Amino acid sequence: MGFDQLPPTWLFSGADDALLSMVSDAPTEALEKAHEYKILRNVLDGTSAAVAILDERLRYRYVNGAMARMSGVPPDAFHGRTMAEVLPDVHRSEDTLRMILGDGRPRALSVTGMTRVSSPFRHRQWSAVYHRLQDGDRVLGLCGIAVEVSGLRQYLDDLERAHQRLALLDTAATRVGTTLRVEQTCAELAEFVVPSLADRASVRIVDTEGADDLPPPAPGVLRLRIMASAGGPDIVARIGLTAKSGYYFDVPRDSPVRSCLDTGRPWVGNLASDDVLLKMLRTPLDLEVIRELGVHSIVVVPLPTREHPVGVLYLLRAGDSAPFTDEDVVVAQELAARAAVAIDNARQYTLEHSMALELQRALLSEPGGPHPDIETASRYLPAGQRALVGGDWFDSMALPCGRTLQVMGDVMGHGFTAAVAMSQYRSLLRTIAASGAPVERILQEADHRLASIGLDRVATCLLALVDPGQGTCTFAGAGHPPPVFLHPDAPAELVHVPTGPPLGTDLGGYEALTLPVRPGTVLLMYTDGLIEDRRRDIDSSLRRLTHLRLDDIGGPLESVVDALLARLVHGTTEDDVTLLATRLRAP
């Protein structure tokens, strides 16, 4: 007997009586068969797996109680209908079912979608296995058994998202904050979140300096500077204030962006209405610009620090992109928190570095001038990324009888304390040198006075008294690296100056060395940052100086110094580097 020969309700709820009345006058064999059907149906209804029987046209002929409970559809509503007709939001491969009907090989397939029953899962999924039913050579239909795996699927999806989230944050650690430049760090953040989190993004920093070409913001208004954008031109560039140094965005007290900064919590505008967006934007014209670009969702995330946020990160989605999820917002917050540390460090470094360089330049900005027959050039390079001043200094003093005293010194250590000590060394040397004493006596007197002052930092120093009239240069050293003569037509010469103890030790014992010097010869004085290198010993570094050829450089003294630095300094240095070059002019 096939499906078409049985009553339409043979296996559905209420079919028992109909089936028994059909066979009540039948032979005993038929009666026993009816009881077997009843037992079978009771067994199927008692299982927790969804069981369905379909005919050759994939129409339901039977579903058990679990299928009905899982779908929210009564069993008799399935009879004679396809899945698309009964559960239009549930999807399975009809082609796979027809393949099973054709070759008889059982197959497993995934069924997804939503039924009429509410579910705690974001997405529902079932794992189903279908077998072909047949009577001899005749194909009757299919029997499908399915169990719900939504919980496992959601767990795996959550686990995968967690892995992706950690991978994203790990990648951000290597791509955001690679430098101590605020602009570069903001650009790295904006470019990183597009397209992984948003279609467009911009980073806006609280303006603490103010633009010279803009009036100050109104009372109660906070001004943000747009530092970077990604995914296309920043929208605010079309609607914001424009200044020579960048774009600025004024935020009133009642703006959601201001609330975001004040509370440290993100602002989420998913599929935001015009009224909602107008609370954040300033005018209907701004709203029109937003809508023209197809933006439908905006998230503003603060960039938090220990004291207060340094700015905000704008994330925008447009077109066919989905709105932001809670998970997206959490990831954005974590990225913003990490980036904020890098941005705050960069801001602090920029501030301290600028102050330090200004102080260093102020301390070095007024060296005395040499006599007209001597030209000088100098350079100061701070060590690495350090935002501290150093103890390096140089000086040039015109003395009577056409002589010029060139000074190069280095106070031990770094920082403002070393810079203050350096200014004391420099001032004292100037005072003593003005007396016209020989160079060795200048060092002797300076060493004694500095020791009596009680400075806790010693300093190395090199003096070179250049006398163009006599064509000589007289040296005296206090623990300082030796100078170099760069001759116009001969190899460079390392000058072995008799060196005494550093200044401030009160040990004395300084000697002078006088050597001839010709016009065109360059005297190079420097601090030890030029020759200190962990990769080579000090003697090897000094020999590098003797390989310099003035014939290969030539030109103005400023150009000579730049060329020397290009050859001797590669990348950041371990210590500050100060150079002072001196050359006698031709008569």
mmCIF file of C-alpha atoms in Angstrom, residues 57 69 144 151 230 266 353 433 466 472 478 503 587:
data_model
loop_
_atom_site.group_PDB
_atom_site.id
_atom_site.type_symbol
_atom_site.label_atom_id
_atom_site.label_comp_id
_atom_site.label_asym_id
_atom_site.label_seq_id
_atom_site.Cartn_x
_atom_site.Cartn_y
_atom_site.Cartn_z
ATOM 1 C CA ARG A 57 6.518 15.842 -4.757
ATOM 2 C CA ARG A 69 6.302 22.159 18.589
ATOM 3 C CA GLY A 144 13.574 13.270 7.369
ATOM 4 C CA GLY A 151 22.828 26.644 20.520
ATOM 5 C CA ALA A 230 39.497 57.308 5.871
ATOM 6 C CA PRO A 266 29.651 55.934 23.020
ATOM 7 C CA HIS A 353 59.799 67.688 22.774
ATOM 8 C CA ALA A 433 88.067 83.395 28.659
ATOM 9 C CA VAL A 466 92.260 79.945 16.418
ATOM 10 C CA THR A 472 97.856 78.426 14.331
ATOM 11 C CA ALA A 478 89.257 68.117 29.611
ATOM 12 C CA LEU A 503 85.763 69.851 34.607
ATOM 13 C CA PRO A 587 93.071 86.066 2.668
#
